[in-house]
Every structure is written in structure tokens, then in C-alpha cells.
Coordinates of C-alpha atoms in Angstrom, one line a residue:
M1 CA 0.0 0.1 -0.2
R2 CA 1.3 3.3 -0.9
I3 CA 0.3 6.7 1.0
D4 CA 1.1 10.5 -0.1
L5 CA 1.4 12.8 2.4
V6 CA 0.1 16.1 0.2
D7 CA 1.0 18.8 2.5
F8 CA 4.5 17.7 1.5
R9 CA 4.6 19.8 -1.7
S10 CA 8.4 21.2 -2.3
T11 CA 12.0 21.3 -0.5
S12 CA 12.3 24.7 -1.6
P13 CA 12.1 27.9 0.5
A14 CA 8.6 28.4 -1.0
G15 CA 7.4 25.7 0.2
S16 CA 5.4 24.7 3.5
T17 CA 7.7 22.4 5.0
S18 CA 11.0 22.7 6.6
P19 CA 13.6 22.0 4.2
S20 CA 15.8 20.3 7.1
L21 CA 12.9 18.0 7.7
L22 CA 12.6 16.9 4.4
S23 CA 16.2 16.1 4.3
E24 CA 15.9 13.7 7.6
W25 CA 13.3 11.7 5.4
R26 CA 15.5 10.8 2.9
V27 CA 14.4 8.3 0.3
G28 CA 14.6 4.8 1.8
A29 CA 14.2 6.1 5.4
L30 CA 12.1 4.0 7.7
L31 CA 9.2 5.9 9.3
Q32 CA 6.6 4.6 12.2
A33 CA 3.0 6.0 11.6
I34 CA 0.0 5.8 13.0
A35 CA -3.2 6.6 11.0
V36 CA -6.1 8.3 12.4
R37 CA -9.4 8.9 10.9
D38 CA -11.8 11.8 11.1
A39 CA -15.2 11.1 13.0
A40 CA -17.0 12.6 10.7
S41 CA -15.3 12.6 7.5
G42 CA -13.5 8.9 7.2
Q43 CA -10.2 11.8 5.8
L44 CA -7.2 10.1 6.6
F45 CA -4.0 11.4 8.6
L46 CA -0.8 10.0 9.5
D47 CA 0.9 10.9 13.1
I48 CA 4.4 11.1 12.3
G49 CA 6.6 12.1 15.4
G50 CA 4.1 14.0 16.7
Q51 CA 2.9 15.9 14.1
R52 CA -0.2 15.2 11.8
H53 CA -0.4 15.1 8.0
N54 CA -3.0 15.1 5.7
A55 CA -2.7 11.7 3.7
R56 CA -4.0 10.1 0.7
L57 CA -4.2 6.6 -0.7
A58 CA -2.1 6.5 -3.8
S59 CA -2.5 2.5 -4.6
G60 CA -3.4 -0.5 -2.5
D61 CA -5.9 -1.2 0.0
T62 CA -9.0 1.0 -0.9
A63 CA -10.0 0.8 2.4
G64 CA -6.6 2.0 3.8
P65 CA -5.7 1.8 7.4
A66 CA -7.7 2.0 10.2
N67 CA -8.0 4.7 12.7
G68 CA -5.1 3.8 15.2
E69 CA -3.4 1.5 13.1
V70 CA 0.5 1.3 13.2
L71 CA 2.4 1.5 10.3
N72 CA 6.1 0.8 9.2
V73 CA 6.9 2.7 6.2
R74 CA 9.8 3.6 4.0
V75 CA 10.2 6.9 2.1
L76 CA 9.9 6.0 -1.7
R77 CA 10.5 9.7 -2.5
N78 CA 10.1 13.2 -1.0
S79 CA 9.0 15.4 -4.9
P80 CA 6.7 16.1 -5.7
V81 CA 4.9 14.9 -2.7
L82 CA 6.5 12.4 0.4
A83 CA 5.5 9.2 -0.8
L84 CA 5.6 6.3 1.5
E85 CA 5.2 2.5 1.1
T86 CA 4.0 0.3 4.0
L87 CA 5.8 -2.3 5.4
S88 CA 4.0 -3.5 7.8
S89 CA 1.0 -2.5 10.1
S90 CA -0.4 -4.1 13.5
T91 CA -3.7 -3.1 15.0
P92 CA -3.6 -1.6 18.8
V93 CA -5.2 -3.7 21.5
T94 CA -8.2 -2.4 22.2
A95 CA -9.8 -3.5 25.6
D96 CA -12.2 -5.7 23.9
N97 CA -8.9 -7.4 22.1
E98 CA -7.5 -7.2 25.7
A99 CA -10.4 -8.7 27.3
T100 CA -10.3 -11.8 24.6
V101 CA -6.7 -12.3 25.5
V102 CA -6.8 -12.6 29.3
A103 CA -10.2 -14.7 28.7
D104 CA -8.2 -17.0 26.3
A105 CA -5.2 -17.1 28.8
M106 CA -7.2 -17.8 31.8
R107 CA -8.7 -21.0 29.8
R108 CA -5.3 -22.3 28.7
F109 CA -3.2 -22.0 32.3
V110 CA -6.1 -22.5 34.9
P111 CA -6.9 -26.0 33.6
R112 CA -3.1 -26.9 34.1
Q113 CA -2.3 -25.2 37.4
E114 CA -1.4 -26.9 40.6
S115 CA 0.0 -25.7 43.8
P116 CA 4.0 -25.2 44.0
A117 CA 3.5 -26.8 47.6
L118 CA 4.5 -30.7 45.6
M119 CA 7.2 -28.8 43.4
L120 CA 9.1 -27.3 46.7
A121 CA 8.8 -30.3 48.5
N122 CA 10.6 -32.5 46.0
L123 CA 13.2 -29.7 45.4
S124 CA 13.9 -30.0 49.2
W125 CA 14.3 -33.6 48.6
L126 CA 16.6 -33.2 45.9
A127 CA 18.7 -30.5 48.1
Q128 CA 18.7 -32.9 51.1
G129 CA 20.5 -35.9 48.5
K130 CA 17.7 -38.4 49.5
N131 CA 17.5 -41.6 47.9
G132 CA 17.3 -41.6 44.2
A133 CA 18.3 -37.8 44.2
D134 CA 21.9 -38.8 42.8
E135 CA 20.6 -41.1 39.7
L136 CA 18.7 -37.7 38.0
P137 CA 20.5 -36.2 35.2
R138 CA 23.6 -34.0 36.4
A139 CA 21.5 -31.2 34.4
V140 CA 18.4 -31.5 35.9
T141 CA 20.0 -31.3 39.9
Q142 CA 21.5 -29.0 38.9
A143 CA 18.6 -26.6 37.6
A144 CA 16.7 -27.9 40.7
A145 CA 19.5 -26.9 43.4
Q146 CA 19.1 -23.4 41.3
L147 CA 15.8 -22.8 41.6
W148 CA 16.1 -24.1 45.5
Q149 CA 18.7 -21.9 46.4
A150 CA 17.5 -18.9 44.8
L151 CA 14.0 -19.4 47.2
P152 CA 14.3 -16.5 49.9
D153 CA 15.3 -17.6 53.1
A154 CA 12.0 -17.0 55.6
E155 CA 14.3 -15.6 59.0
S156 CA 15.3 -12.5 56.6
L157 CA 12.2 -11.4 55.2
G158 CA 11.8 -9.7 58.3
D159 CA 14.2 -6.9 57.0
P160 CA 12.2 -4.4 54.3
K161 CA 15.1 -4.4 51.5
T162 CA 15.4 -8.0 51.4
L163 CA 11.5 -8.7 51.4
A164 CA 11.3 -5.9 48.6
S165 CA 14.3 -8.0 46.4
A166 CA 12.3 -11.7 47.3
L167 CA 9.1 -9.9 46.0
Q168 CA 11.0 -8.3 42.9
R169 CA 12.2 -11.7 42.0
S170 CA 9.0 -14.0 43.0
G171 CA 8.2 -14.3 39.3
T172 CA 5.1 -12.1 39.3
F173 CA 7.0 -9.0 37.9
L174 CA 9.2 -11.2 35.4
E175 CA 7.7 -10.0 32.3
A176 CA 8.4 -6.4 33.4
N177 CA 11.5 -6.7 34.4
L178 CA 12.6 -7.9 31.3
A179 CA 10.8 -4.7 29.5
D180 CA 12.9 -2.5 32.4
A181 CA 15.9 -4.6 31.5
S182 CA 16.4 -3.9 27.6
R183 CA 16.2 -0.2 28.5
G184 CA 19.0 -0.6 31.1
A185 CA 16.6 0.5 33.8
T186 CA 17.0 -3.4 36.1
D187 CA 19.6 -4.9 37.6
P188 CA 20.7 -8.2 35.3
K189 CA 21.1 -10.2 38.6
V190 CA 17.3 -9.6 39.1
L191 CA 16.3 -11.8 36.3
V192 CA 19.1 -14.4 37.0
N193 CA 17.7 -15.1 40.1
D194 CA 13.9 -14.5 38.9
L195 CA 11.9 -17.5 40.2
K196 CA 9.7 -17.7 37.2
S197 CA 12.5 -17.8 35.0
L198 CA 14.2 -20.6 36.9
M199 CA 10.9 -22.6 36.8
L200 CA 11.0 -22.1 33.1
S201 CA 14.7 -23.2 32.9
L202 CA 13.8 -26.5 34.9
S203 CA 10.8 -27.4 33.0
R204 CA 12.7 -26.9 29.6
T205 CA 16.1 -29.3 31.1
L206 CA 13.2 -32.2 32.1
R207 CA 11.9 -32.6 28.7
D208 CA 15.4 -32.2 27.1
H209 CA 16.1 -35.4 29.2
G210 CA 13.2 -36.9 28.3
A211 CA 10.3 -35.8 30.9
R212 CA 6.6 -36.2 30.0
P213 CA 4.6 -33.8 31.9
N214 CA 1.6 -35.6 30.7
A215 CA 2.8 -39.2 32.0
A216 CA 2.9 -38.2 35.5
H217 CA 0.5 -39.9 38.1
S218 CA -2.0 -37.7 38.0
D219 CA -3.6 -39.4 41.3
I220 CA -1.2 -37.4 43.1
A221 CA -1.7 -34.0 41.8
M222 CA -2.2 -31.6 44.0
N223 CA -4.7 -29.2 42.8
A224 CA -5.7 -25.6 44.5
A225 CA -8.4 -23.2 44.1
P226 CA -7.4 -20.5 41.6
P227 CA -5.9 -17.4 42.8
T228 CA -8.4 -14.8 42.3
A229 CA -8.2 -10.5 42.8
R230 CA -11.2 -11.0 45.5
G231 CA -12.4 -12.9 48.7
P232 CA -10.8 -15.0 51.7
L233 CA -6.9 -15.0 51.1
T234 CA -6.6 -18.5 52.3
A235 CA -3.1 -20.3 52.6
L236 CA -1.6 -22.8 50.5
N237 CA -1.2 -26.5 52.4
A238 CA 2.2 -27.9 52.6
A239 CA 2.8 -31.1 50.9
P240 CA 4.9 -34.6 51.5
A241 CA 7.7 -35.5 48.7
T242 CA 6.0 -37.4 45.8
F243 CA 9.2 -38.7 45.2
S244 CA 9.3 -40.7 48.4
M245 CA 6.3 -42.6 47.0
I246 CA 7.4 -43.1 42.9
D247 CA 9.9 -45.8 41.8
G248 CA 12.2 -45.1 38.9
I249 CA 13.9 -42.4 37.8
E250 CA 11.7 -41.8 34.6
Q251 CA 8.5 -41.5 36.5
Q252 CA 10.1 -39.1 38.8
M253 CA 11.5 -36.7 36.4
N254 CA 7.8 -37.1 34.3
E255 CA 6.5 -36.0 38.0
L256 CA 8.9 -33.2 38.6
S257 CA 8.1 -31.8 34.8
R258 CA 4.4 -31.7 35.6
Q259 CA 4.8 -30.2 39.0
T260 CA 6.9 -27.5 37.7
D261 CA 4.4 -26.7 34.8
G262 CA 1.4 -26.6 36.9
A263 CA 3.7 -24.2 39.1
I264 CA 4.5 -22.1 36.3
A265 CA 0.7 -22.2 35.0
R266 CA -0.6 -21.2 38.7
L267 CA 1.9 -17.7 38.5
T268 CA 0.8 -16.8 35.2
T269 CA -2.6 -17.2 36.6
T270 CA -1.9 -15.2 39.3
Q271 CA -0.3 -12.2 36.8
I272 CA -3.8 -12.6 34.7
T273 CA -5.4 -12.0 38.0
N274 CA -3.5 -8.9 39.1
T275 CA -4.4 -7.3 35.6
A276 CA -8.1 -7.3 36.1
P277 CA -9.3 -3.4 36.0
D278 CA -10.9 -1.4 39.2
P279 CA -11.3 2.1 39.5
A280 CA -11.5 2.3 43.0
V281 CA -9.0 -0.2 43.9
Q282 CA -5.6 -1.3 42.8
S283 CA -4.8 -4.9 44.0
M284 CA -1.6 -6.9 43.7
L285 CA -1.5 -10.5 44.5
I286 CA 1.8 -12.5 45.2
E287 CA 2.6 -15.9 46.0
L288 CA 6.3 -16.3 47.3
P289 CA 7.7 -19.7 47.9
V290 CA 10.2 -19.1 50.8
R291 CA 12.6 -21.7 52.7
H292 CA 13.0 -22.3 55.9
E293 CA 16.2 -24.9 56.6
D294 CA 15.1 -27.8 55.1
R295 CA 11.6 -27.2 53.9
A296 CA 10.2 -25.0 51.9
S297 CA 6.2 -23.3 52.0
M298 CA 4.1 -20.8 49.9
V299 CA 3.4 -17.2 51.7
R300 CA 0.7 -15.5 49.6
L301 CA 0.5 -11.5 49.7
R302 CA -1.9 -9.1 48.8
V303 CA -1.8 -5.3 49.0
E304 CA -4.6 -3.2 48.3
H305 CA -4.5 0.3 47.7
D306 CA -8.4 2.2 48.0
E307 CA -8.2 5.2 46.7
S308 CA -11.9 5.9 47.0
R309 CA -12.1 7.4 50.2
K310 CA -9.2 9.9 49.8
R311 CA -11.4 11.3 46.7
Q312 CA -14.5 11.2 49.0
G313 CA -12.3 13.5 51.6
G314 CA -10.7 10.6 53.9
G315 CA -7.0 9.4 54.3
D316 CA -5.3 7.4 51.6
S317 CA -6.2 3.6 52.5
W318 CA -3.9 0.8 52.3
S319 CA -4.2 -2.8 53.4
V320 CA -1.9 -6.0 53.2
E321 CA -2.9 -9.3 53.5
A322 CA -0.5 -12.3 54.2
A323 CA -1.8 -16.2 54.6
M324 CA 0.6 -19.0 55.2
D325 CA 0.5 -22.7 56.5
L326 CA 2.3 -23.6 59.6
G327 CA 2.7 -27.5 59.2
Q328 CA 1.0 -29.3 61.9
V329 CA 0.0 -26.3 63.9
G330 CA -2.2 -25.1 60.7
A331 CA -2.7 -21.7 59.2
L332 CA -1.8 -18.3 59.9
H333 CA -3.4 -15.1 58.5
A334 CA -2.4 -11.2 59.1
K335 CA -4.3 -8.2 57.6
V336 CA -2.8 -4.6 58.5
T337 CA -5.1 -1.8 57.1
L338 CA -3.4 1.6 57.1
T339 CA -5.7 4.7 56.6
G340 CA -3.9 8.2 57.0
H341 CA -1.7 7.5 60.1
R342 CA -4.3 5.1 61.4
I343 CA -3.3 1.6 61.5
G344 CA -5.5 -1.4 62.4
V345 CA -4.0 -5.3 63.0
Q346 CA -5.8 -8.4 62.4
L347 CA -4.5 -11.5 63.4
R348 CA -5.9 -15.3 63.2
A349 CA -4.4 -18.4 63.8
E350 CA -6.3 -22.3 63.6
S351 CA -4.3 -23.3 66.6
P352 CA -5.3 -22.2 69.7
A353 CA -1.5 -22.1 71.4
I354 CA -0.7 -19.6 68.5
V355 CA -3.1 -17.1 68.8
N356 CA -2.5 -17.4 72.4
A357 CA 0.9 -16.5 71.8
L358 CA 0.0 -13.8 69.3
S359 CA -2.0 -12.2 71.9
A360 CA 0.7 -12.1 74.4
R361 CA 2.8 -10.4 72.4
A362 CA 0.0 -7.5 70.9
G363 CA 1.2 -4.9 73.5
E364 CA 4.9 -5.2 72.2
L365 CA 3.5 -4.7 69.1
E366 CA 1.3 -2.0 69.8
S367 CA 4.4 0.1 71.4
I368 CA 6.2 -0.1 68.2
L369 CA 3.6 1.1 66.1
R370 CA 2.9 4.0 68.5
E371 CA 6.9 4.8 68.7
A372 CA 6.5 5.1 64.8
G373 CA 3.8 7.8 64.9
L374 CA 0.7 5.5 64.1
E375 CA -2.6 5.9 65.6
I376 CA -3.9 2.7 66.8
D377 CA -7.3 1.5 65.6
R378 CA -7.0 -1.7 66.7
I379 CA -5.1 -4.9 67.6
V380 CA -6.9 -8.2 67.3
C381 CA -5.9 -12.0 67.4
L382 CA -8.7 -14.2 66.4
H383 CA -8.8 -17.9 66.5
G384 CA -10.1 -19.5 62.7
M385 CA -9.1 -18.3 59.6
P386 CA -11.6 -15.8 57.7
V387 CA -14.5 -16.2 55.6
G388 CA -16.2 -14.4 52.8
D389 CA -16.9 -10.9 53.1
A390 CA -20.6 -10.2 52.2
G391 CA -19.5 -6.8 51.3
A392 CA -16.8 -7.5 49.1
R393 CA -17.0 -6.8 45.6
P394 CA -17.5 -10.2 43.7
A395 CA -14.7 -11.6 41.7
R396 CA -14.8 -13.2 38.3
L397 CA -12.1 -15.6 37.2
L398 CA -13.6 -15.4 33.5
D399 CA -15.9 -12.7 32.0
V400 CA -16.8 -14.4 28.8
R401 CA -19.9 -14.1 27.0
A402 CA -21.0 -16.8 24.3

């Protein structure tokens, strides 16, 4: 398709266009243009370098480019008019297209997702060198060890900088970090130790050495409810190492391959969930595997920023929730809300002993918060996990119309 810019008539001083500008658009130069259509007349304009130019179709598709279509063009000549040849074009992602992409991705990943707990248990098994660990291909054990060592240590997460680094490397932000790295805005070490990147590497290594995830035993799979942006934040239960129940290197490889792919699918589902738009509340869900000595568990975090109260004249409102499984004593849940300088803390546990221990330290926590200049709304320690909030906004896993 050839397009002429009719307002470029001459390179002479009498012309309406700057000679220096036309000299930059020499014959053969490659440009990017955005097609703009007048809503009333349908007249075509090209936006090039932030300037809009009157355009006409000289040859090719009689319909021409659609409004918003991005064109990669080459300058054919610049006299008597500026003639452009279209090399390629792409349609910008609209809201409807984006919704379709999200729905398709959810259909692809949700059925494959499973709790990462089984994968973590088997990584621990390999790290300890238990029966059969030394019989796996060396490349597989190295990839598994690299992932295991990259898990953040639970005891170190009390330091804010360490926690921030662990969240950045959780895999939730891999694609964003890759985009930043292309502009030199991200430390390459973040990408090397990113958990999703390492899981993808382990998955590829397993397949390269003959692993077949579809051949794994489905009866020992550990499915988990798909992550959602709303609703109670429940802990992901710990799991035993399935390697202890599987004989044969081939089947162990198949099992670890399926578990790794399931963990990647769940992480990707979480990333997609975080894209759900909400004009009132910005929400981010992160599932972070943490290592504690020779075992690992999942910490689920949800951060919300509610700007609706601020618009109504109230304070800026933030909330942070965390949930994790403590093994034999059950799950632990915490929620901290901050509105302006007023803070509230709610701690829950399935074990009465844990509730009592938390209650005994509540006064110490209150003193620390007051010393930080915060006003205390309340600090409560409760038995049992949170249930659905009747006033919460409903969450849809998929919004698809037939």
C-alpha cells in the first residue's frame, strides 16, 4: 500500500514544509506512523513524530488503514509529494481485544495450574540428597538446586529491603523486569535469580532429558483453588515429597516436570488476575515460596490501595494481607490496614496455642507502632481463618460472553 502526504509539496524555501525536516526523511528512510481517521468524514491523516499530516491512498488497499493502526513505512520519494510505502502494520490492542486475550490465557492456564507445594517438597528432597537424588541427570539436579537456592530465606524477610528484593524476584514481575532490562533500568542479577525464569529453565531442562509431564501420575496431583483478586486469602497447604512414593527415575522426572509446569501455570494465572481493572481499588496478589532450613512453604500476599476514600475526603487507604501454612499447627493469617496515620492489625490462627502466643505479644506490637508515630485503631488476635466478606466486591475468574 502506498500513501502520499499531500501537505509535503516541495523542498524549496517557498514550500510549506521545513527543508531540514524533509532532508531527514530521505528516500529509503524507515518511519513509524499512526493512522488517524476523522470521525465525521473518514479523512485519513498520519501521525508521524507527534505531527499530524493530511494523507491520501495512492495505491493498494482501497479501504486504507484503520483508525489507530500502527504503520511501518519506507520513504519512496520526497518530491513532488512525500510518498510512503507500507512495510507492515499492526492493530493496537483495544479494551475488547485485551479482554479476549485475558480470557484465552485463563482458559489455557487455569486447567493446568496446581499448588507449587509438591514441587517445593521434591526440590527439598533433591537438595537433601535423599534416595534416588543422585540418579537423576546432572543438568536436572543442577537446575533444581539453582531454583532451590534462589528461594528467599524466611528468617531474612523481616528486613524491608530483603523482602522488597524477594518480591521483585518472585516471578510475578518477570515480564516487566525484562522490559525494564531492555532499557537498562533493571539489575541483570534480578533476572538471573527470578523464580519464574528459573522454573522455566527447570521445565525446559526436564523436557530436554526426556521428561513427559502428561505421563505423570494424576492421582497424586495437588490442585488448588485458582487465585482471585477478591475473596478470602487462604493459605496453600504444605505437601510431602512425592518422590518418596515413586519408583524409577523416568517417573520421577515426569512427576517433577508436571509439578513445575503446574506451578508456572499458577504463577501465570496470578499475573493475569492482577491485570483485572478496578477503578476504585488497585490490587496486587503475590505468591512467594520461602525456604526455612530444609523445607519450603508458600506465603500468599495481597496488597490493596483504595483511593475511593481519598476522593471522598478521607485518608489514603492501604491494606496488606498475608496467609501461610505453618505445618502441623495449621494456617496463619494477618491483615494490616492503614488509613492516613491510623493502623489496624488483625491476626488469625487455626491453632489456639498460636493465638495465645500472638495475644501475649500484642502489647509489644502496639508499642512499636506508636513509637513509629501511628495511631492504633485496634489489634486483635482471633481463632480461625477469615470467611467471605458479604460486602466485598465480587470477583470473576472469567468474564466471557457466548
